[in-house]
mmCIF file of C-alpha atoms in Angstrom:
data_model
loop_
_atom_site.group_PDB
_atom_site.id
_atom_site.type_symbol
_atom_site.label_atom_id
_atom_site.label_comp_id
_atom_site.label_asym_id
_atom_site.label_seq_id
_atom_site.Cartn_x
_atom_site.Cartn_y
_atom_site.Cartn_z
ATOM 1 C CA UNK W 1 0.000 0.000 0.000
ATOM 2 C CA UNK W 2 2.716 2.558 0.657
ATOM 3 C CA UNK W 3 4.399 1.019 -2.222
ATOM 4 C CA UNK W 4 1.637 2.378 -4.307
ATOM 5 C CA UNK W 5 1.256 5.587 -2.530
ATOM 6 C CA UNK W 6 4.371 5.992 -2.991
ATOM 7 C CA UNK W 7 4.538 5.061 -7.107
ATOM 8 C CA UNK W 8 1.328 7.442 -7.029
ATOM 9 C CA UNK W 9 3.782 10.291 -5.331
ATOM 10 C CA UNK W 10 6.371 9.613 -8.674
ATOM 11 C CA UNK W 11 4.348 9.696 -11.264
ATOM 12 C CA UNK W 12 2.555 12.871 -9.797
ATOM 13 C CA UNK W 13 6.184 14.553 -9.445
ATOM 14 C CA UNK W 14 6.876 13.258 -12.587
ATOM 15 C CA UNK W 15 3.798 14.487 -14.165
ATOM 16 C CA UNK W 16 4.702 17.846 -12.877
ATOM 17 C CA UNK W 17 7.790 18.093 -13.795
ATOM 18 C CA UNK W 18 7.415 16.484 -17.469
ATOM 19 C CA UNK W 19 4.837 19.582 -17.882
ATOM 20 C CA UNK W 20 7.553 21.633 -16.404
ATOM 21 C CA UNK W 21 9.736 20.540 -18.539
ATOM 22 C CA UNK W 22 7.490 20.716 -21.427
ATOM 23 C CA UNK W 23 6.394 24.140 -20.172
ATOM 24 C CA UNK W 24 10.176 25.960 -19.905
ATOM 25 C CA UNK W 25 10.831 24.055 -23.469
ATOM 26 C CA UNK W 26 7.551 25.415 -25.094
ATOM 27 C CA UNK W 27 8.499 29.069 -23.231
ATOM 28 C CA UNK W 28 11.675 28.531 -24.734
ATOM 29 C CA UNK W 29 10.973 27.749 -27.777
ATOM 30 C CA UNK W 30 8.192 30.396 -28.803
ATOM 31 C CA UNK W 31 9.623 33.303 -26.698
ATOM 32 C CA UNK W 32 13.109 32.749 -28.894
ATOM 33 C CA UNK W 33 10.618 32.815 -32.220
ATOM 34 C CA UNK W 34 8.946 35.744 -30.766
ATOM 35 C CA UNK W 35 12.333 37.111 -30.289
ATOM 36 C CA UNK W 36 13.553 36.179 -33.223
ATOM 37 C CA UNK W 37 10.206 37.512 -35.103
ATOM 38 C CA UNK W 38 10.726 40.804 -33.304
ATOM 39 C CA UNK W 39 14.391 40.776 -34.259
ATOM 40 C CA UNK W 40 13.585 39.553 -37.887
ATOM 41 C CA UNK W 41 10.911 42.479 -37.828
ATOM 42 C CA UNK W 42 13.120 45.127 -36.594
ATOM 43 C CA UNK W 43 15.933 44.241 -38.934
ATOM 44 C CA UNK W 44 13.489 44.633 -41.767
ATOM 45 C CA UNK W 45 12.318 48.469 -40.412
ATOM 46 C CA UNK W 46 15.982 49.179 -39.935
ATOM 47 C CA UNK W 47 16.293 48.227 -43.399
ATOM 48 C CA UNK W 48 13.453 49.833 -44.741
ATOM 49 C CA UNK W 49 14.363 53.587 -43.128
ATOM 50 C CA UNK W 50 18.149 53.043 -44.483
ATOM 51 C CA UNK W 51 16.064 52.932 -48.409
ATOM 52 C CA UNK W 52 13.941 55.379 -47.477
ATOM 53 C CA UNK W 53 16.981 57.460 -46.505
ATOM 54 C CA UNK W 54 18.703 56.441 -48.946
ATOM 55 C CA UNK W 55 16.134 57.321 -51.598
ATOM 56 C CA UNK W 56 15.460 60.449 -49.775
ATOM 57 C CA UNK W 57 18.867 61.924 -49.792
ATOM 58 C CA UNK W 58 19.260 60.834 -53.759
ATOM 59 C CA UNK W 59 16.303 63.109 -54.418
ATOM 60 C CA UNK W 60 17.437 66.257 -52.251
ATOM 61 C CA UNK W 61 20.911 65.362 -53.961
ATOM 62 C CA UNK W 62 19.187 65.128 -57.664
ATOM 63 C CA UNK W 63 17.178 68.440 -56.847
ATOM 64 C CA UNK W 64 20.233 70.300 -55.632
ATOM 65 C CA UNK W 65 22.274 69.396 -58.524
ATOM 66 C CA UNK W 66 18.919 70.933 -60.541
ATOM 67 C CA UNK W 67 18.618 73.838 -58.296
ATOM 68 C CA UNK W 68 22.733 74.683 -58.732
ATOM 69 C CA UNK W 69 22.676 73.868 -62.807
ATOM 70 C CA UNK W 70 19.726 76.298 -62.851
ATOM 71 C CA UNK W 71 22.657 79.644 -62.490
ATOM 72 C CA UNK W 72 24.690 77.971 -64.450
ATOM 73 C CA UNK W 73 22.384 77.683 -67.279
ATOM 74 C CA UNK W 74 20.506 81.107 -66.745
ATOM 75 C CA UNK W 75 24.636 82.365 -66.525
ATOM 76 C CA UNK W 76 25.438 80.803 -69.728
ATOM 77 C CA UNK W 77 22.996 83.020 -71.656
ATOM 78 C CA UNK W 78 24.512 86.281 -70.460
ATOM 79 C CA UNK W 79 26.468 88.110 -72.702
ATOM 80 C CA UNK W 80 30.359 88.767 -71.143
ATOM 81 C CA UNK W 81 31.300 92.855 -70.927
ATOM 82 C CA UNK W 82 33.110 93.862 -73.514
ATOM 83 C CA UNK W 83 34.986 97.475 -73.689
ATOM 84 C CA UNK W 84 33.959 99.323 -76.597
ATOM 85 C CA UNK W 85 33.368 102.794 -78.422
ATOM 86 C CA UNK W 86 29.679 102.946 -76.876
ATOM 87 C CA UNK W 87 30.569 102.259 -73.274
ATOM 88 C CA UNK W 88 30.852 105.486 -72.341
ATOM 89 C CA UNK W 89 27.415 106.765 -73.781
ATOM 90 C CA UNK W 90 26.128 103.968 -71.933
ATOM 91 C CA UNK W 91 27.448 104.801 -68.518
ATOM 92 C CA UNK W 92 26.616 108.520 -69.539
ATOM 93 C CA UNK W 93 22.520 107.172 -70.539
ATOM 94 C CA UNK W 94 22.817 105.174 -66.939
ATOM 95 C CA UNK W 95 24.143 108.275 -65.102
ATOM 96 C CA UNK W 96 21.697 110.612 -66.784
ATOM 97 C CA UNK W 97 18.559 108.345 -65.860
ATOM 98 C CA UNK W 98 19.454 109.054 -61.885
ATOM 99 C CA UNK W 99 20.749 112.504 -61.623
ATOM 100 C CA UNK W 100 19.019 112.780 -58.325
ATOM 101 C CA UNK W 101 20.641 110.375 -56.683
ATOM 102 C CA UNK W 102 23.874 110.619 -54.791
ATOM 103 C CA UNK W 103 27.564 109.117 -56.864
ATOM 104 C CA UNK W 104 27.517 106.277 -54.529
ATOM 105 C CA UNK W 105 23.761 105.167 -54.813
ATOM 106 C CA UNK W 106 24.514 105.467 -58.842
ATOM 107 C CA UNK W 107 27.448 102.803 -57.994
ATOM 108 C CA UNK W 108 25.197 100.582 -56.015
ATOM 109 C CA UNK W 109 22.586 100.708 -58.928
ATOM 110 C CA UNK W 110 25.006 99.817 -61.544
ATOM 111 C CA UNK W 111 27.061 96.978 -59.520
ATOM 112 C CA UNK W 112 22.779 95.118 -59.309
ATOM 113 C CA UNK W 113 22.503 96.120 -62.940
ATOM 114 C CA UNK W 114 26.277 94.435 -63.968
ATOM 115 C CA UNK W 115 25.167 91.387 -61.662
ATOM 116 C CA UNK W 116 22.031 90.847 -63.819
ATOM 117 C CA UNK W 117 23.510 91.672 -67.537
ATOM 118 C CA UNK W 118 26.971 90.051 -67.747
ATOM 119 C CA UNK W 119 28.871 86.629 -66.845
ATOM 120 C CA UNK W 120 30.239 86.195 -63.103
ATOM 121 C CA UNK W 121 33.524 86.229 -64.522
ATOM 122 C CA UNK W 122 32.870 89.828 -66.398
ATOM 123 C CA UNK W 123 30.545 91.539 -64.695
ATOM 124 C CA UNK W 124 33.441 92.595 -61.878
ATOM 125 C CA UNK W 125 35.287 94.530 -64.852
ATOM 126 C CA UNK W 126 31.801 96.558 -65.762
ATOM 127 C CA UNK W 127 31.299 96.964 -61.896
ATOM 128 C CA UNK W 128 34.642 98.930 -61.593
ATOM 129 C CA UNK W 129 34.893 100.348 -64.769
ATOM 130 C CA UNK W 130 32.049 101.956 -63.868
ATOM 131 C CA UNK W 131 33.256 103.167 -60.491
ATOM 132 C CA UNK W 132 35.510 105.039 -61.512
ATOM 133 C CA UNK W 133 33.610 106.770 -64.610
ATOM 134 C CA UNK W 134 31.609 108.101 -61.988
ATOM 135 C CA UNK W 135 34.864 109.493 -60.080
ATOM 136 C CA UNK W 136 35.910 111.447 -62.918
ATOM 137 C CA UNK W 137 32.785 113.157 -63.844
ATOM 138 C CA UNK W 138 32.872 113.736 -59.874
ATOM 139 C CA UNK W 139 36.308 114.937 -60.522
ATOM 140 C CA UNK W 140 35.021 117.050 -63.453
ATOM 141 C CA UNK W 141 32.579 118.684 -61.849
ATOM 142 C CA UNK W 142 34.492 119.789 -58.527
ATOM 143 C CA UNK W 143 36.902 121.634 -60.054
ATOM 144 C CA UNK W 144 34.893 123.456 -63.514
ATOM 145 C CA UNK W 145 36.443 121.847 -66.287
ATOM 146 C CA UNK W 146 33.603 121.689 -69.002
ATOM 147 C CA UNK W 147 34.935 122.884 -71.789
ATOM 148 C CA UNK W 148 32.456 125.134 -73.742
ATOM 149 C CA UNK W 149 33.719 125.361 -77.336
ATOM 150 C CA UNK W 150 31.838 128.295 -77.962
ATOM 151 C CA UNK W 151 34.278 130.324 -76.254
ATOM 152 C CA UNK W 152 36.094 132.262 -78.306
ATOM 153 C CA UNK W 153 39.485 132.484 -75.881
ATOM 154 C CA UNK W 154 41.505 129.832 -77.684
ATOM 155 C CA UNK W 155 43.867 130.298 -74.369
ATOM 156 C CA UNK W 156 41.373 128.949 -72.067
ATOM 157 C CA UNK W 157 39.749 126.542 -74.092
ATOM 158 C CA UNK W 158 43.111 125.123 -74.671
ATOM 159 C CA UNK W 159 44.167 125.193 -70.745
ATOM 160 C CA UNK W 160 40.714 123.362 -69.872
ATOM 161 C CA UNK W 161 41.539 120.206 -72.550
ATOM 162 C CA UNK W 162 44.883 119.723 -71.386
ATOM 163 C CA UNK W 163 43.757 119.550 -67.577
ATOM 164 C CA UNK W 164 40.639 117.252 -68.469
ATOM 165 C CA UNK W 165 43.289 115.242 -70.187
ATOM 166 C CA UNK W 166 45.425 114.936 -67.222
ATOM 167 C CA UNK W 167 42.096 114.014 -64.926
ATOM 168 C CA UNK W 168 41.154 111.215 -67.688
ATOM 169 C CA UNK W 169 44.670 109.548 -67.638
ATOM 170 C CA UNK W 170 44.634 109.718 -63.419
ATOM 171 C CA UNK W 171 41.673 107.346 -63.605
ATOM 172 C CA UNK W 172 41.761 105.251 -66.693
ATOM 173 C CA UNK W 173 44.355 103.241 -68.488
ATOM 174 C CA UNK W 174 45.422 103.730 -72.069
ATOM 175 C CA UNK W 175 42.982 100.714 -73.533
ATOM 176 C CA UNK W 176 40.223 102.385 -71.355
ATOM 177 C CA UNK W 177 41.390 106.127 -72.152
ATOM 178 C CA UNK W 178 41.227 104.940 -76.409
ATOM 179 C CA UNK W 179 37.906 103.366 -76.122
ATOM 180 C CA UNK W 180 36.284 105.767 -73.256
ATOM 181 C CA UNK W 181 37.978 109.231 -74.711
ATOM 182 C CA UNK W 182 39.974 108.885 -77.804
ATOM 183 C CA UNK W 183 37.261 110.084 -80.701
ATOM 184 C CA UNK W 184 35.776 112.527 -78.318
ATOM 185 C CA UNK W 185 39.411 113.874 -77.771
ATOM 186 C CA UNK W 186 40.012 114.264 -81.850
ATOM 187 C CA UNK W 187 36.808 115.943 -82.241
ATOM 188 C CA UNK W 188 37.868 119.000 -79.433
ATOM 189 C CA UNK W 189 40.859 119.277 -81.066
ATOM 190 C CA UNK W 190 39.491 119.406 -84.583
ATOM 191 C CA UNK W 191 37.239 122.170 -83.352
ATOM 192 C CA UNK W 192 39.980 123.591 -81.551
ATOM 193 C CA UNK W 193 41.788 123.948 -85.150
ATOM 194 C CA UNK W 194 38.568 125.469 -86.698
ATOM 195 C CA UNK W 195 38.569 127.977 -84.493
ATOM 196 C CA UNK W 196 41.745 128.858 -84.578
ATOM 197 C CA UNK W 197 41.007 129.029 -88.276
ATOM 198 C CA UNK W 198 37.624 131.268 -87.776
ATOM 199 C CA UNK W 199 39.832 133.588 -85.923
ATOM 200 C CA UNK W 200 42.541 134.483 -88.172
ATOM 201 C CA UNK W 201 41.592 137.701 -89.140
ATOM 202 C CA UNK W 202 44.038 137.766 -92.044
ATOM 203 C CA UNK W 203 41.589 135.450 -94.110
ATOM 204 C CA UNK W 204 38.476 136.615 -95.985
ATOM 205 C CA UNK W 205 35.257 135.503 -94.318
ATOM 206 C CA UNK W 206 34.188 133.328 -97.078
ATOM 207 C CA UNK W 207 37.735 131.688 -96.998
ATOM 208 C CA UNK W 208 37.748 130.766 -93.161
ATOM 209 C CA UNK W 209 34.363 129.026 -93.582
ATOM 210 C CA UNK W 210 35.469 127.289 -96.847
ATOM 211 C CA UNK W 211 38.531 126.145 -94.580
ATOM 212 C CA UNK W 212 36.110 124.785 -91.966
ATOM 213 C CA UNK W 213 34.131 122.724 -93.680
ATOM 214 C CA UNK W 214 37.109 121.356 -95.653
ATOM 215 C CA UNK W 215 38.464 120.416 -92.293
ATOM 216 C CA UNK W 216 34.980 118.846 -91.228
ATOM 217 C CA UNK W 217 35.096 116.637 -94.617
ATOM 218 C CA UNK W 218 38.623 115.607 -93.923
ATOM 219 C CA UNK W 219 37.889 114.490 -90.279
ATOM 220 C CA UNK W 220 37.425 111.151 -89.085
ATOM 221 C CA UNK W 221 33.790 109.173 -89.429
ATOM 222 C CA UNK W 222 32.986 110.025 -85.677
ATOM 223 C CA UNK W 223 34.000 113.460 -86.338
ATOM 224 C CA UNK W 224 31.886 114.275 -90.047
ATOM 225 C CA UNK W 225 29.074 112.462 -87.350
ATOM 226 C CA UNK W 226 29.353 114.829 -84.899
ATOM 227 C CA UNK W 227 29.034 117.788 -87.304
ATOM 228 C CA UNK W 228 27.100 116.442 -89.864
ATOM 229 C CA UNK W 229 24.277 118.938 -89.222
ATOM 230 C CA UNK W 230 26.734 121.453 -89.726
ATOM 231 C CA UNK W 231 27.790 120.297 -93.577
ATOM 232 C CA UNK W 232 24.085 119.805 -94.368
ATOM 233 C CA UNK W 233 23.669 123.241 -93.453
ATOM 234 C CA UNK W 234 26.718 124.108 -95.496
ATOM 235 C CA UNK W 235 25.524 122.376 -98.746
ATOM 236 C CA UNK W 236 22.143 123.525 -98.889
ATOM 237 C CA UNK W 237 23.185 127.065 -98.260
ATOM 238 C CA UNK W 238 25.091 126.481 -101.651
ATOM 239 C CA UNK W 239 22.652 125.278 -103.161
ATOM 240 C CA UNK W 240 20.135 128.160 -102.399
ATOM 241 C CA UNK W 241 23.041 130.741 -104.086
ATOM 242 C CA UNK W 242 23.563 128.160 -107.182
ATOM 243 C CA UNK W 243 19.567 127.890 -107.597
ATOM 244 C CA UNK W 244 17.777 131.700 -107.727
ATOM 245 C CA UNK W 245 14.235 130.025 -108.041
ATOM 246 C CA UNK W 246 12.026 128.417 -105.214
ATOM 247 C CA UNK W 247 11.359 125.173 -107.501
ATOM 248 C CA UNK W 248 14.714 124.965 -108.573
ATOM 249 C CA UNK W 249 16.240 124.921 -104.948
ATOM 250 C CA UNK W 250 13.405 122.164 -104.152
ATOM 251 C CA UNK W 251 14.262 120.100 -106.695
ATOM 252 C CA UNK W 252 17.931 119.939 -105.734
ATOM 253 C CA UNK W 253 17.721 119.487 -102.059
ATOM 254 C CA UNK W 254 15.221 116.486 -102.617
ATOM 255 C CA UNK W 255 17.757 114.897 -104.664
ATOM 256 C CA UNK W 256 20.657 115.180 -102.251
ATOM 257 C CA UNK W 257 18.560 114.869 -98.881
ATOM 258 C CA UNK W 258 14.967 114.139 -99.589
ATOM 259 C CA UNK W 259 11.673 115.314 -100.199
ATOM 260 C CA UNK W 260 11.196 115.876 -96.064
ATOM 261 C CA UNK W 261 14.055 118.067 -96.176
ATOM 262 C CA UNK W 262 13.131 119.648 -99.352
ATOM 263 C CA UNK W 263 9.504 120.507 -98.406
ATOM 264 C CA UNK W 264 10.648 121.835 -94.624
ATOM 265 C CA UNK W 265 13.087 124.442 -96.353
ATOM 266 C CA UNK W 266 11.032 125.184 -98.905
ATOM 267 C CA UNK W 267 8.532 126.449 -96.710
ATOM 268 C CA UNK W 268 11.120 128.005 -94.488
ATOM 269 C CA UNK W 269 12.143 129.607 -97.762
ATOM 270 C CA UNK W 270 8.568 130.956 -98.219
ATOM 271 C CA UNK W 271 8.329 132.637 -94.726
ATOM 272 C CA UNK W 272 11.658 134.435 -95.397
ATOM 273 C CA UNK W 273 10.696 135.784 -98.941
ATOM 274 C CA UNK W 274 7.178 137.258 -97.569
ATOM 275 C CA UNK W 275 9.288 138.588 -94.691
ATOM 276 C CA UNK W 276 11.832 140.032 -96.460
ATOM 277 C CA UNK W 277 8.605 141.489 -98.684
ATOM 278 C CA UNK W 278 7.535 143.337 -95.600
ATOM 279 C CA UNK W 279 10.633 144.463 -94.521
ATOM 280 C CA UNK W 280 11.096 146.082 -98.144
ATOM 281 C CA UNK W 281 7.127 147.187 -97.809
ATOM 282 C CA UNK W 282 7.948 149.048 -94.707
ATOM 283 C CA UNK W 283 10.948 150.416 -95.891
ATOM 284 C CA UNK W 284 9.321 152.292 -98.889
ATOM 285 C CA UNK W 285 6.481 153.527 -96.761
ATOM 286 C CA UNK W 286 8.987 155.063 -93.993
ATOM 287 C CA UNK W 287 11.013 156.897 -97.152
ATOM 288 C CA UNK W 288 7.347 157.806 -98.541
ATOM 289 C CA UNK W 289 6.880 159.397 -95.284
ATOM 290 C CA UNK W 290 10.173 160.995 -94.477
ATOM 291 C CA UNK W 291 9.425 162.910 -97.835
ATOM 292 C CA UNK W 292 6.032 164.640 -95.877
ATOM 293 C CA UNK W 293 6.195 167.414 -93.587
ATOM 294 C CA UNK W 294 5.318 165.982 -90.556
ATOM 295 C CA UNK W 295 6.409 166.384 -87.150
ATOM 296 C CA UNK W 296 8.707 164.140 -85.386
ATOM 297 C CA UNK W 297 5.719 163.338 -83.433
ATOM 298 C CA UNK W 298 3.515 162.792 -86.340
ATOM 299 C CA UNK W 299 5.916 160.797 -87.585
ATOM 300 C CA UNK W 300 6.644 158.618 -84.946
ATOM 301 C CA UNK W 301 3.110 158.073 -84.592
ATOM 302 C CA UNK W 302 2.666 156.996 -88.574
ATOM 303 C CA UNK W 303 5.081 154.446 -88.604
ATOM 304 C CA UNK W 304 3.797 152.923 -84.919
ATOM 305 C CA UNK W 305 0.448 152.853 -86.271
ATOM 306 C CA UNK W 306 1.959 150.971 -90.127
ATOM 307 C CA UNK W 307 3.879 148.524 -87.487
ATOM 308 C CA UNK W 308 0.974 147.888 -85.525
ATOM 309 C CA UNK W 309 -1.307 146.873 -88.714
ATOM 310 C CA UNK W 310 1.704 145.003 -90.470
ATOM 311 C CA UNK W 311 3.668 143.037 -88.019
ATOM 312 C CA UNK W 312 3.542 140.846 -84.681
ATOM 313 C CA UNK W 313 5.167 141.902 -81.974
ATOM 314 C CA UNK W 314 8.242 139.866 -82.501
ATOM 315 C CA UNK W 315 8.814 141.281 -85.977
ATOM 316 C CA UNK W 316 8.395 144.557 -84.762
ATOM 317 C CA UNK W 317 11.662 143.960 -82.327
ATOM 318 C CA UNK W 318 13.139 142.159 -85.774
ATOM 319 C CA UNK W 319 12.237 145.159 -87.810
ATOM 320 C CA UNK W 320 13.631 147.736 -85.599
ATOM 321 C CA UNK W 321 16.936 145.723 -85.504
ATOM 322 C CA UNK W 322 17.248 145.865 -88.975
ATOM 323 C CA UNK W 323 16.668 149.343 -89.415
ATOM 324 C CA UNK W 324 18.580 150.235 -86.999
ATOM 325 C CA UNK W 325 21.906 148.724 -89.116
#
């Protein structure tokens, strides 16, 4: 009996401890799968995020190298600066447009302006080109040296070249100075010559002008440019003393300058001939009236009243110069 009580005892403890057993292995065995499931699952988010990152950083990479080739590209299309004869009326037009504004705020405007217009590796050269154009004319203006060609002192005309010459070398080097300065320079002292020429008393009127325009003709392209106006002038005048008659003068100037030209004189032609009509008109009645015995009151009063009926106000002042040669 305790035989079997105690067999009983066994197989209980070895019941329990077979489901123990069975237990711990079974804990074992699924906890290590869960592990491993959670490891296997974590291992596959790690690896996930790394793509993601991956993928991520190849697009912000891809987009950059969009976003940097965008200057490049917008770069390529701008033109590089290039020193030439028409810089300086440009940076004269740019000057010009902001006369208001102070030399350093016309700096500031220009260096944005170079930025936008020419090539990174160019626009530098514009920026201080431009710098110091705006020092000279600074320079210029401080100390008076506009040189007015209509002054007839050949002395100080002279005196105000050679100093503007010394100011322009101070600030610009000789490739600058030739494109900047060089024609402008050979047209002052072209005109310099002519009016040397105008002044020599020793010539007849009519020779010193023929001399002038001669000099004009023989000047350089920039130069017959700058007084083109001038030579127009000249050859139409001749051509009103070759040609006595209205339609013959017409017919010449249309040929040489056009019918624009032609029809613009013509009618300045007409206003002078019914001008010089009244002028001759008025003359005849004053001598018609000096021959009366009027008093200087009287007469006076005659001719006001003949001015008043016949001519504008302006014309009067016109008239009385004339008759007062």
């Amino acid at each position: 009996m305790k035989q079997r009580k105690t067999s009983r005892k066994f197989v209980a403890l070895g019941g329990l401890s077979t489901l123990l057993v069975l237990s711990v292995t079974l804990y074992a065995y699924f906890g290590k799968a869960e592990e491993s499931t959670k490891d296997n699952q974590s291992y596959a988010d790690v690896k996930q995020s790394e793509r993601s990152l991956i993928k991520l950083t190849e697009n912000k990479e891809k987009k950059g190298n969009i976003k940097r080739a965008q200057p490049a590209e917008e770069e390529s299309n701008l033109p590089a600066f290039v020193l030439s004869y028409s810089t300086k009326d440009t940076f004269d037009q740019f000057i010009f447009e902001r006369t208001s504004e102070n030399p350093q705020s016309v700096k500031d405007a220009y260096s944005v302006h170079a930025k936008a217009t020419f090539t990174l590796e160019s626009f530098g050269i514009a920026e201080d080109l431009f710098s110091r154009y705006v020092d000279y004319k600074v320079a210029l203006s401080s100390i008076e040296l506009d040189v007015d060609l209509t002054n007839h002192n050949l002395r100080d005309i002279s005196y105000k070249l050679d100093e503007r010459e010394s100011i322009r070398r101070t600030f610009f080097n000789s490739n600058e100075y030739h494109y900047l300065f060089s024609q402008e320079a050979q047209i002052d002292e072209a005109a310099l010559a002519r009016l040397a020429v105008a002044q020599e008393r020793t010539l007849s009127r009519d020779t010193r002008k023929a001399l002038i325009v001669e000099s004009i003709n023989a000047g350089s392209q920039a130069e017959r440019e700058a007084f083109q106006p001038t030579l127009n002038m000249h050859r139409i005048n001749e051509i009103k003393q070759t040609h006595s008659s209205l339609n013959a003068r017409y017919n010449a100037i249309a040929a040489e300058f056009g019918t624009k030209v032609a029809d613009r004189f013509a009618q300045t032609w007409e206003q002078q001939a019914k001008w010089q009509q009244k002028v001759e008109d008025y003359k005849r009645f004053h001598d018609d009236l000096a021959k009366q015995a009027l008093s200087p009151q009287a007469f006076e009063d005659a001719l006001s009243e003949y001015q008043l009926q016949q001519f504008t106000v302006n014309e009067v002042k016109r008239l009385k110069v004339l008759m007062a040669q």
